[in-house]
Short mmCIF file of C-alpha atoms and ligand atoms in Angstrom, two decimals:
data_model
loop_
_atom_site.label_atom_id
_atom_site.label_comp_id
_atom_site.label_asym_id
_atom_site.label_seq_id
_atom_site.Cartn_x
_atom_site.Cartn_y
_atom_site.Cartn_z
CA UNK X 1 40.16 35.82 -6.49
CA UNK X 2 36.68 38.00 -7.35
CA UNK X 3 33.37 38.57 -6.04
CA UNK X 4 29.77 38.61 -7.53
CA UNK X 5 27.35 41.55 -6.34
CA UNK X 6 24.22 40.09 -7.30
CA UNK X 7 23.15 41.20 -3.66
CA UNK X 8 19.54 42.24 -2.98
CA UNK X 9 20.44 45.05 -2.27
CA UNK X 10 17.09 46.91 0.06
CA UNK X 11 14.87 44.21 -0.59
CA UNK X 12 14.98 42.96 3.01
CA UNK X 13 14.36 47.30 4.54
CA UNK X 14 11.67 47.92 2.26
CA UNK X 15 12.82 51.87 2.20
CA UNK X 16 10.76 52.85 4.98
CA UNK X 17 12.61 54.58 7.91
CA UNK X 18 13.02 51.53 10.55
CA UNK X 19 11.15 53.12 14.08
CA UNK X 20 11.63 52.96 17.39
CA UNK X 21 9.99 50.40 19.55
CA UNK X 22 9.08 52.17 22.59
CA UNK X 23 5.54 50.77 25.02
CA UNK X 24 4.27 48.73 22.05
CA UNK X 25 4.83 51.43 19.15
CA UNK X 26 6.05 52.18 16.31
CA UNK X 27 7.39 56.52 17.28
CA UNK X 28 10.45 57.87 15.74
CA UNK X 29 12.79 59.53 17.84
CA UNK X 30 12.63 62.59 19.19
CA UNK X 31 14.94 64.72 17.70
CA UNK X 32 13.90 62.74 14.76
CA UNK X 33 17.19 61.76 13.79
CA UNK X 34 17.88 59.05 10.95
CA UNK X 35 20.93 57.59 9.87
CA UNK X 36 21.77 55.24 7.44
CA UNK X 37 22.45 51.36 7.73
CA UNK X 38 24.60 49.70 4.82
CA UNK X 39 24.88 46.65 3.38
CA UNK X 40 28.52 45.54 4.49
CA UNK X 41 28.92 42.70 0.78
CA UNK X 42 28.14 46.30 -1.16
CA UNK X 43 28.51 50.00 1.09
CA UNK X 44 25.27 50.69 0.02
CA UNK X 45 22.51 52.63 2.31
CA UNK X 46 19.71 49.15 3.02
CA UNK X 47 17.54 51.48 5.00
CA UNK X 48 16.80 54.23 7.09
CA UNK X 49 16.23 53.99 11.40
CA UNK X 50 15.68 55.91 14.32
CA UNK X 51 18.57 57.16 16.02
CA UNK X 52 17.52 57.54 19.48
CA UNK X 53 18.76 59.67 21.89
CA UNK X 54 19.11 60.46 25.71
CA UNK X 55 14.68 60.92 25.03
CA UNK X 56 13.74 58.29 23.23
CA UNK X 57 16.14 56.46 26.49
CA UNK X 58 13.55 57.67 29.63
CA UNK X 59 10.53 57.08 28.17
CA UNK X 60 11.72 53.49 26.32
CA UNK X 61 12.77 52.94 30.59
CA UNK X 62 9.27 54.11 31.71
CA UNK X 63 7.11 51.79 29.51
CA UNK X 64 9.78 49.29 31.09
CA UNK X 65 9.32 50.32 34.17
CA UNK X 66 4.86 50.54 33.84
CA UNK X 67 5.11 46.78 32.29
CA UNK X 68 7.51 45.07 34.86
CA UNK X 69 4.75 46.60 37.76
CA UNK X 70 1.93 45.83 35.59
CA UNK X 71 1.09 43.44 33.34
CA UNK X 72 4.69 41.05 32.44
CA UNK X 73 4.57 41.28 36.96
CA UNK X 74 2.07 39.52 38.19
CA UNK X 75 1.24 37.11 34.95
CA UNK X 76 1.25 33.96 35.82
CA UNK X 77 4.67 32.45 35.16
CA UNK X 78 3.29 29.96 32.57
CA UNK X 79 1.59 32.37 30.80
CA UNK X 80 4.89 34.47 29.98
CA UNK X 81 6.09 31.03 29.01
CA UNK X 82 3.45 30.34 26.31
CA UNK X 83 4.19 33.22 24.55
CA UNK X 84 7.68 33.55 24.88
CA UNK X 85 6.37 30.11 23.03
CA UNK X 86 4.21 31.75 20.76
CA UNK X 87 7.74 33.78 19.63
CA UNK X 88 9.53 30.46 18.52
CA UNK X 89 6.98 29.16 16.25
CA UNK X 90 6.60 32.97 15.04
CA UNK X 91 9.76 33.49 13.51
CA UNK X 92 9.86 29.71 12.41
CA UNK X 93 7.15 31.01 10.47
CA UNK X 94 10.00 34.16 9.23
CA UNK X 95 12.58 32.54 9.04
CA UNK X 96 13.67 33.02 5.27
CA UNK X 97 13.31 36.78 6.56
CA UNK X 98 14.26 37.15 8.88
CA UNK X 99 17.64 34.90 7.58
CA UNK X 100 18.00 37.69 4.40
CA UNK X 101 17.70 39.94 7.04
CA UNK X 102 20.59 39.18 9.04
CA UNK X 103 22.65 38.35 5.72
CA UNK X 104 22.16 41.55 3.74
CA UNK X 105 22.58 43.69 7.23
CA UNK X 106 25.73 42.15 8.92
CA UNK X 107 26.82 39.97 5.24
CA UNK X 108 26.55 37.05 7.09
CA UNK X 109 26.34 33.95 4.18
CA UNK X 110 23.31 33.12 4.03
CA UNK X 111 23.77 29.81 4.80
CA UNK X 112 25.70 30.22 8.16
CA UNK X 113 22.80 31.91 9.50
CA UNK X 114 20.41 29.47 8.41
CA UNK X 115 22.74 27.08 9.73
CA UNK X 116 24.00 28.67 12.57
CA UNK X 117 22.32 32.25 14.11
CA UNK X 118 19.44 31.70 13.35
CA UNK X 119 18.12 28.18 15.03
CA UNK X 120 20.85 29.33 18.23
CA UNK X 121 18.22 32.20 18.68
CA UNK X 122 15.48 29.86 18.60
CA UNK X 123 17.29 27.29 20.51
CA UNK X 124 17.52 29.65 23.21
CA UNK X 125 14.42 31.48 23.16
CA UNK X 126 12.41 27.86 23.29
CA UNK X 127 15.13 26.99 26.33
CA UNK X 128 14.03 30.04 28.32
CA UNK X 129 10.27 30.26 27.60
CA UNK X 130 10.49 26.48 29.23
CA UNK X 131 12.33 28.03 32.41
CA UNK X 132 9.12 30.62 32.36
CA UNK X 133 7.34 28.72 34.76
CA UNK X 134 10.23 26.17 36.44
CA UNK X 135 12.41 29.77 38.41
CA UNK X 136 11.49 29.02 42.47
CA UNK X 137 13.10 29.15 45.54
CA UNK X 138 13.73 26.24 48.07
CA UNK X 139 12.66 26.32 51.62
CA UNK X 140 15.26 26.45 53.90
CA UNK X 141 14.65 25.19 57.67
CA UNK X 142 16.58 26.83 59.97
CA UNK X 143 14.76 27.39 63.15
CA UNK X 144 11.17 25.09 64.63
CA UNK X 145 8.41 28.29 65.47
CA UNK X 146 9.61 29.48 61.94
CA UNK X 147 9.13 28.87 58.55
CA UNK X 148 11.56 30.44 56.26
CA UNK X 149 12.40 30.09 52.96
CA UNK X 150 14.29 31.69 50.02
CA UNK X 151 12.15 33.91 46.22
CA UNK X 152 13.26 34.73 43.78
CA UNK X 153 12.79 37.72 42.24
CA UNK X 154 12.98 39.49 38.66
CA UNK X 155 15.81 41.65 39.24
CA UNK X 156 13.76 44.79 37.36
CA UNK X 157 14.86 46.84 34.25
CA UNK X 158 17.64 45.45 31.89
CA UNK X 159 19.34 46.99 29.59
CA UNK X 160 20.83 44.50 26.75
CA UNK X 161 23.47 46.31 24.99
CA UNK X 162 24.17 44.25 22.16
CA UNK X 163 27.05 43.98 18.83
CA UNK X 164 26.99 43.75 14.93
CA UNK X 165 28.65 39.96 14.93
CA UNK X 166 25.74 37.65 16.24
CA UNK X 167 23.47 40.22 16.93
CA UNK X 168 19.97 37.98 16.61
CA UNK X 169 21.11 35.02 17.72
CA UNK X 170 23.40 37.48 21.26
CA UNK X 171 20.78 39.90 20.59
CA UNK X 172 17.98 36.61 22.00
CA UNK X 173 21.24 35.15 24.33
CA UNK X 174 20.41 37.97 26.94
CA UNK X 175 16.12 38.90 25.83
CA UNK X 176 15.41 35.23 26.03
CA UNK X 177 16.21 34.34 29.86
CA UNK X 178 15.43 38.29 30.52
CA UNK X 179 11.90 37.93 29.77
CA UNK X 180 11.54 33.75 31.37
CA UNK X 181 13.00 35.49 34.61
CA UNK X 182 9.38 38.64 35.10
CA UNK X 183 12.55 41.11 33.28
CA UNK X 184 10.99 44.57 31.46
CA UNK X 185 13.73 45.18 28.64
CA UNK X 186 15.63 47.86 26.62
CA UNK X 187 17.25 46.78 23.51
CA UNK X 188 20.36 48.51 22.14
CA UNK X 189 21.76 46.81 18.67
CA UNK X 190 25.46 47.74 17.55
CA UNK X 191 24.24 50.92 14.47
CA UNK X 192 25.69 48.48 12.02
CA UNK X 193 22.90 45.95 13.01
CA UNK X 194 19.69 47.81 13.52
CA UNK X 195 17.76 44.66 12.19
CA UNK X 196 16.77 42.06 13.00
CA UNK X 197 15.97 43.36 16.31
CA UNK X 198 13.37 45.57 15.08
CA UNK X 199 11.96 43.22 12.83
CA UNK X 200 11.73 40.76 16.09
CA UNK X 201 10.18 43.23 18.21
CA UNK X 202 6.99 43.64 15.93
CA UNK X 203 6.81 39.94 15.99
CA UNK X 204 7.14 39.69 19.51
CA UNK X 205 3.72 42.33 20.17
CA UNK X 206 2.34 39.52 17.52
CA UNK X 207 3.07 36.76 20.29
CA UNK X 208 0.86 38.90 22.54
CA UNK X 209 3.82 40.50 24.39
CA UNK X 210 1.54 43.27 26.32
CA UNK X 211 3.30 46.91 25.32
CA UNK X 212 6.89 48.05 27.30
CA UNK X 213 7.83 44.57 27.51
CA UNK X 214 10.17 44.41 25.02
CA UNK X 215 11.50 48.24 23.99
CA UNK X 216 14.26 48.45 21.04
CA UNK X 217 16.28 52.08 20.67
CA UNK X 218 18.36 52.02 18.19
CA UNK X 219 21.46 54.17 17.52
CA UNK X 220 24.89 54.65 18.81
CA UNK X 221 26.45 53.35 21.99
CA UNK X 222 27.60 56.60 23.26
CA UNK X 223 24.49 57.92 22.94
CA UNK X 224 22.13 55.81 23.13
CA UNK X 225 24.76 52.72 25.08
CA UNK X 226 25.74 54.89 26.93
CA UNK X 227 22.32 56.89 28.60
CA UNK X 228 21.24 53.49 29.63
CA UNK X 229 24.09 52.51 31.07
CA UNK X 230 23.32 56.00 33.68
CA UNK X 231 19.65 55.27 33.64
CA UNK X 232 18.96 55.49 37.46
CA UNK X 233 16.14 54.22 36.77
CA UNK X 234 17.85 50.46 34.51
CA UNK X 235 18.63 47.99 37.15
CA UNK X 236 20.66 45.81 34.99
CA UNK X 237 23.11 46.02 32.18
CA UNK X 238 23.82 42.85 30.34
CA UNK X 239 26.34 43.81 27.32
CA UNK X 240 28.08 41.85 25.01
CA UNK X 241 31.14 43.91 23.47
CA UNK X 242 34.47 45.90 23.45
CA UNK X 243 36.89 46.07 26.80
CA UNK X 244 36.93 49.44 26.38
CA UNK X 245 33.24 50.42 26.73
CA UNK X 246 32.79 47.45 28.85
CA UNK X 247 35.58 49.37 31.63
CA UNK X 248 32.53 52.32 30.56
CA UNK X 249 29.81 50.45 31.75
CA UNK X 250 31.20 49.87 35.31
CA UNK X 251 32.34 52.78 35.67
CA UNK X 252 28.77 54.12 34.50
CA UNK X 253 26.69 51.69 36.10
CA UNK X 254 27.89 52.44 39.81
CA UNK X 255 25.32 55.61 39.88
CA UNK X 256 23.07 53.08 41.29
CA UNK X 257 24.53 50.52 42.01
CA UNK X 258 23.23 48.77 38.82
CA UNK X 259 24.02 44.61 38.00
CA UNK X 260 26.75 44.37 35.55
CA UNK X 261 26.87 41.25 32.77
CA UNK X 262 29.78 42.05 30.51
CA UNK X 263 30.27 39.92 27.99
CA UNK X 264 34.39 40.99 26.10
CA UNK X 265 36.88 40.22 23.90
CA UNK X 266 39.22 37.03 23.31
CA UNK X 267 42.41 35.83 22.06
CA UNK X 268 41.67 32.45 22.83
CA UNK X 269 44.21 29.11 21.75
CA UNK X 270 43.63 26.66 19.92
CA UNK X 271 46.67 24.14 21.03
CA UNK X 272 47.59 21.55 18.40
CA UNK X 273 50.31 18.39 20.05
CA UNK X 274 51.93 16.29 17.81
CA UNK X 275 49.89 13.84 18.29
CA UNK X 276 47.02 14.96 17.16
CA UNK X 277 44.34 13.67 14.24
CA UNK X 278 45.94 16.58 12.51
CA UNK X 279 43.65 17.23 9.39
CA UNK X 280 40.37 17.30 11.91
CA UNK X 281 42.57 19.81 13.92
CA UNK X 282 43.50 21.79 11.21
CA UNK X 283 40.01 21.57 9.17
CA UNK X 284 38.52 22.51 12.69
CA UNK X 285 41.27 25.61 13.03
CA UNK X 286 40.02 26.68 10.12
CA UNK X 287 37.02 26.97 10.56
CA UNK X 288 37.49 28.41 13.94
CA UNK X 289 38.99 31.22 13.17
CA UNK X 290 37.64 32.06 9.88
CA UNK X 291 34.12 31.39 10.17
CA UNK X 292 32.28 34.70 10.84
CA UNK X 293 35.19 36.52 9.26
CA UNK X 294 37.93 36.06 12.53
CA UNK X 295 34.18 38.12 13.92
CA UNK X 296 33.56 35.51 16.62
CA UNK X 297 34.53 37.24 19.82
CA UNK X 298 36.06 33.33 20.95
CA UNK X 299 37.59 33.35 17.70
CA UNK X 300 40.89 30.89 17.61
CA UNK X 301 42.79 33.89 16.54
CA UNK X 302 46.35 32.14 18.54
CA UNK X 303 46.66 27.79 17.28
CA UNK X 304 49.80 26.84 18.66
CA UNK X 305 51.05 24.13 16.87
CA UNK X 306 54.03 22.10 18.84
CA UNK X 307 57.51 21.73 16.88
CA UNK X 308 57.14 18.27 15.19
CA UNK X 309 53.91 19.08 13.61
CA UNK X 310 54.56 22.67 13.40
CA UNK X 311 55.21 23.23 9.44
CA UNK X 312 52.68 20.82 7.99
CA UNK X 313 49.87 22.41 10.28
CA UNK X 314 50.83 26.41 8.78
CA UNK X 315 50.19 24.07 5.54
CA UNK X 316 46.84 22.73 5.94
CA UNK X 317 46.14 25.92 7.10
CA UNK X 318 47.11 27.58 4.14
CA UNK X 319 45.73 25.33 2.19
CA UNK X 320 42.20 25.60 3.62
CA UNK X 321 42.52 29.81 3.61
CA UNK X 322 43.44 29.15 -0.43
CA UNK X 323 40.31 27.08 -0.70
CA UNK X 324 37.89 29.80 0.98
CA UNK X 325 34.89 30.65 -1.01
CA UNK X 326 34.64 33.85 -0.66
CA UNK X 327 31.22 35.83 -2.46
CA UNK X 328 28.19 37.14 -2.10
CA UNK X 329 26.62 36.02 1.55
CA UNK X 330 23.62 35.36 -0.58
CA UNK X 331 24.68 32.70 -2.44
CA UNK X 332 23.85 29.62 -0.51
CA UNK X 333 28.18 28.00 -1.42
CA UNK X 334 29.49 31.26 -0.26
CA UNK X 335 31.49 30.29 3.42
CA UNK X 336 33.13 33.99 3.28
CA UNK X 337 31.48 36.71 3.63
CA UNK X 338 32.11 40.74 4.05
CA UNK X 339 33.81 42.37 7.67
CA UNK X 340 31.42 44.12 9.21
CA UNK X 341 31.82 47.74 7.56
CA UNK X 342 35.99 50.35 6.04
CA UNK X 343 36.29 50.86 10.02
CA UNK X 344 36.60 46.97 10.57
CA UNK X 345 38.07 45.98 7.08
CA UNK X 346 41.13 49.52 8.42
CA UNK X 347 41.81 47.83 11.32
CA UNK X 348 41.79 44.85 10.31
CA UNK X 349 44.75 46.06 7.04
CA UNK X 350 46.16 47.34 9.89
CA UNK X 351 46.98 44.65 11.96
CA UNK X 352 48.47 42.85 8.71
CA UNK X 353 51.34 45.52 7.73
CA UNK X 354 52.15 45.19 11.64
CA UNK X 355 52.41 41.34 11.92
CA UNK X 356 54.62 41.73 8.66
CA UNK X 357 56.59 44.76 10.25
CA UNK X 358 57.09 42.21 13.46
CA UNK X 359 58.00 40.03 11.39
CA UNK X 360 55.54 37.00 10.94
CA UNK X 361 55.85 35.67 7.70
CA UNK X 362 52.02 35.87 5.95
CA UNK X 363 51.86 32.48 3.91
CA UNK X 364 48.51 33.57 2.27
CA UNK X 365 46.20 36.35 2.44
CA UNK X 366 44.93 39.60 4.37
CA UNK X 367 44.73 41.15 1.43
CA UNK X 368 40.96 42.96 0.30
CA UNK X 369 39.63 41.65 -2.28
CA UNK X 370 37.18 43.68 -5.52
CA UNK X 371 36.97 48.08 -4.44
CA UNK X 372 32.85 47.15 -3.10
CA UNK X 373 31.46 46.16 -0.31
CA UNK X 374 34.79 44.80 2.72
CA UNK X 375 35.54 41.43 1.74
CA UNK X 376 39.18 40.10 2.71
CA UNK X 377 40.73 37.48 1.95
CA UNK X 378 41.53 34.38 5.14
CA UNK X 379 44.95 35.37 6.26
CA UNK X 380 47.92 32.71 7.64
CA UNK X 381 50.62 33.89 9.87
CA UNK X 382 53.67 32.19 10.50
CA UNK X 383 56.14 32.38 13.27
CA UNK X 384 54.14 34.02 15.03
CA UNK X 385 55.77 35.52 18.90
CA UNK X 386 54.09 34.67 21.46
CA UNK X 387 55.43 38.75 22.36
CA UNK X 388 54.11 39.59 19.03
CA UNK X 389 51.36 42.01 19.32
CA UNK X 390 49.35 40.13 16.46
CA UNK X 391 49.98 37.38 19.34
CA UNK X 392 48.54 39.43 21.63
CA UNK X 393 45.83 41.44 20.73
CA UNK X 394 41.87 40.75 19.36
CA UNK X 395 42.22 41.30 15.41
CA UNK X 396 38.14 40.43 15.37
CA UNK X 397 38.69 39.39 11.21
CA UNK X 398 40.18 36.35 8.87
CA UNK X 399 43.39 36.59 10.41
CA UNK X 400 45.38 33.81 12.95
CA UNK X 401 48.21 34.05 13.80
CA UNK X 402 50.60 29.73 14.61
CA UNK X 403 52.54 29.86 16.61
CA UNK X 404 55.04 27.18 17.38
CA UNK X 405 55.82 25.33 21.22
CA UNK X 406 57.98 22.50 22.92
CA UNK X 407 55.36 20.88 25.13
CA UNK X 408 52.80 20.89 27.84
CA UNK X 409 53.96 23.46 29.74
CA UNK X 410 55.33 25.67 26.50
CA UNK X 411 51.34 25.01 25.22
CA UNK X 412 49.66 26.27 28.89
CA UNK X 413 52.26 29.04 29.83
CA UNK X 414 51.23 30.73 25.68
CA UNK X 415 47.69 30.07 25.79
CA UNK X 416 47.61 31.70 28.92
CA UNK X 417 49.89 34.23 28.21
CA UNK X 418 47.13 37.05 27.26
CA UNK X 419 44.38 39.14 29.07
CA UNK X 420 41.75 38.00 28.08
CA UNK X 421 40.54 34.35 29.49
CA UNK X 422 37.68 33.41 26.94
CA UNK X 423 37.64 30.32 24.88
CA UNK X 424 40.58 28.71 24.82
CA UNK X 425 40.90 24.70 22.14
CA UNK X 426 42.84 21.85 22.76
CA UNK X 427 44.52 18.75 20.42
CA UNK X 428 45.60 14.93 21.33
CA UNK X 429 44.90 11.98 21.82
CA UNK X 430 46.25 11.77 24.99
CA UNK X 431 44.08 11.95 27.46
CA UNK X 432 44.81 12.58 30.22
CA UNK X 433 47.51 15.41 28.59
CA UNK X 434 43.93 16.89 27.05
CA UNK X 435 42.24 16.92 31.09
CA UNK X 436 45.37 18.36 33.08
CA UNK X 437 44.95 21.47 29.65
CA UNK X 438 41.80 21.57 29.98
CA UNK X 439 41.94 21.87 33.94
CA UNK X 440 44.94 24.28 33.73
CA UNK X 441 44.36 26.62 31.01
CA UNK X 442 42.26 29.44 31.68
CA UNK X 443 39.30 29.76 29.84
CA UNK X 444 35.60 30.02 30.09
CA UNK X 445 35.39 27.38 27.72
CA UNK X 446 37.81 24.48 27.08
CA UNK X 447 36.88 22.39 24.04
CA UNK X 448 38.88 18.88 22.41
CA UNK X 449 39.59 17.42 20.18
CA UNK X 450 36.76 19.82 18.52
CA UNK X 451 36.54 23.25 18.37
CA UNK X 452 33.40 26.23 18.75
CA UNK X 453 30.44 24.71 19.90
CA UNK X 454 27.81 26.04 22.24
CA UNK X 455 24.57 25.53 23.95
CA UNK X 456 22.21 27.70 25.58
CA UNK X 457 22.65 24.80 27.83
CA UNK X 458 25.71 25.08 28.63
CA UNK X 459 27.54 27.95 30.87
CA UNK X 460 28.98 31.46 28.00
CA UNK X 461 31.07 34.05 29.35
CA UNK X 462 35.42 34.55 31.15
CA UNK X 463 37.63 35.75 32.83
CA UNK X 464 39.85 39.00 32.31
CA UNK X 465 39.70 41.61 29.61
CA UNK X 466 36.75 39.01 28.30
CA UNK X 467 34.11 39.68 30.71
CA UNK X 468 32.53 38.60 34.11
CA UNK X 469 29.62 36.56 34.47
CA UNK X 470 28.03 34.65 32.80
CA UNK X 471 25.28 33.95 30.12
CA UNK X 472 22.94 31.01 29.61
CA UNK X 473 21.82 28.12 32.15
CA UNK X 474 21.00 28.01 35.06
CA UNK X 475 23.64 31.14 35.15
CA UNK X 476 21.89 33.67 33.02
CA UNK X 477 18.28 32.68 35.33
CA UNK X 478 20.23 33.56 38.37
CA UNK X 479 21.38 36.56 36.05
CA UNK X 480 17.97 38.27 36.35
CA UNK X 481 17.01 37.03 39.17
CA UNK X 482 17.83 38.70 42.80
CA UNK X 483 17.47 36.09 45.63
CA UNK X 484 14.39 37.21 48.58
CA UNK X 485 14.43 35.87 52.13
CA UNK X 486 11.35 35.20 54.17
CA UNK X 487 11.45 34.50 56.91
CA UNK X 488 7.92 33.95 59.03
CA UNK X 489 6.84 34.04 62.67
CA UNK X 490 4.92 30.79 63.48
CA UNK X 491 4.97 32.03 67.38
CA UNK X 492 1.96 34.75 66.68
P1 NAD Q 501 31.26 47.53 21.10
O1 NAD Q 501 32.44 47.13 22.38
O2 NAD Q 501 32.41 48.50 20.28
O3 NAD Q 501 29.97 47.71 20.80
C1 NAD Q 501 28.60 46.65 21.56
C2 NAD Q 501 27.55 47.60 21.59
O4 NAD Q 501 27.94 48.61 22.43
C3 NAD Q 501 26.96 48.12 20.26
O5 NAD Q 501 26.24 47.84 20.50
C4 NAD Q 501 27.49 49.70 21.21
O6 NAD Q 501 26.66 50.14 20.35
C5 NAD Q 501 27.16 50.01 21.86
N1 NAD Q 501 28.66 51.08 22.43
C6 NAD Q 501 29.37 50.79 22.38
N2 NAD Q 501 29.85 52.79 22.64
C7 NAD Q 501 28.65 52.79 24.02
C8 NAD Q 501 29.18 53.54 25.11
N3 NAD Q 501 29.88 53.90 25.17
N4 NAD Q 501 27.96 52.73 25.65
C9 NAD Q 501 27.65 51.70 26.14
N5 NAD Q 501 27.16 50.88 24.99
C10 NAD Q 501 27.95 50.96 24.30
O7 NAD Q 501 31.98 46.36 20.43
P2 NAD Q 501 31.73 45.75 19.04
O8 NAD Q 501 32.11 46.14 18.21
O9 NAD Q 501 29.76 46.05 18.07
O10 NAD Q 501 31.92 43.68 19.19
C11 NAD Q 501 32.81 43.65 19.20
C12 NAD Q 501 33.48 43.25 20.03
O11 NAD Q 501 32.18 42.28 20.76
C13 NAD Q 501 34.59 42.53 20.18
O12 NAD Q 501 35.16 42.47 20.88
C14 NAD Q 501 34.47 41.03 20.72
O13 NAD Q 501 35.52 39.57 21.00
C15 NAD Q 501 33.75 41.63 21.75
N6 NAD Q 501 32.00 40.13 21.72
C16 NAD Q 501 31.94 40.03 22.48
C17 NAD Q 501 30.53 38.37 22.66
C18 NAD Q 501 30.97 37.39 23.94
O14 NAD Q 501 30.11 36.52 24.48
N7 NAD Q 501 32.18 37.62 24.64
C19 NAD Q 501 30.05 38.29 21.98
C20 NAD Q 501 30.82 39.00 20.78
C21 NAD Q 501 31.09 40.23 20.53
#
């Protein structure tokens, strides 16, 4: 496999330093520091970004607090919704530019950004724009001498900490409901992928978002993220990332009892019974693990195949992995781009070594392709045992472990046998079996005879090492609002 390198290096960056967004202004970091962001397809610098620290976080949180107590909270809810709809329109007008930035910065195939990331971000924003004026409490009659009712109030200043695998989409999963509920936001993008958030910040101002409602502080997680998590004037942290950082966030949030929601990793099982449509199942299993180069929290990184069809599943997955078109993310025909960084590439290659040492059989892939950029050939491990590290630990790369199972009970035991529980898939023509599995599997989302779909109208999240709380739908409205009970004495 070889790769053509004709990426539009630097074209989306404009070459200037990318500044923080605080209180409606583009500003450099207080300390004047900057960092470089690279194109994962080439390893070349595409932009220089302001590197914030605790002093910048202080300014951003203060601006967010002022905007919360001032214009955003007191604005008519319908008007808040209109501003968000204007942002939808502006993002649509800049589709090609935003998609190019995301593709360049995150190494995502442009076709995937246009088909998936950007439409999902727009759908999320439009969905919550519609919610802005529909958030209400209830009248709860308790006794005759009182009017008793509830209202839902915004929680306040929200810290949104975003990972690099879906910067635009996951950023919007946090920003849109928070703003619709009347909260203000300080966003910290992942340091590897700051650029799309910064562009959305410009468009948000153009859409009429008052200064301070949406602030962006770029920089390292252990500095900027940590300062946000420990800040006494932040009311809520919404985080997507790794379990290790999630644990630290819980500890930091304890200081002022911040509300926290954590969307963490996964080691999701995609279970193929011997009566399944094998063509459909293996096609979906391949995209379930190789989409976004496997850097997906809900990736079907464990394919469980029943004994009778095990060899055929391995064969078909191997053929699909070999046929995937790896290459320049800017080329619309590319299906598989690079992984995000050299560090991530080395972690994934390390897991390939671990799998081989553990005695699993690598049927294809697992190698670096070329010496420029961070391209890996998609890997299929057969003869994987449930206890092996490649079956238990999140690799977050294009590596699938195919595990053999005997019967329904065995499949369920293996599927439920990791620390994670984010998502699962099950393939069978037996409706009873599919339903039994869907009930008993530990997962926040179960796909039956399909894999990988998400929609902002359905709750998203997990349990155990996959975190807690749910994003999307009405769950997100509950996340960003606080119910208040009002008891009004009528005997006055
Ligand atoms: P990460 O935890 O290293 O980083 C996530 C974010 O947290 C980044 O913005 C980072 O800068 C910040 N951060 C790092 N250290 C911090 C600290 N000490 N305090 C506060 N913030 C800090 O994870 P990642 O490498 O960006 O993303 C990969 C992980 O995210 C994987 O484990 C993956 O499964 C998970 N993920 C989960 C979901 C989901 O919906 N459940 C979605 C995408 C990714």
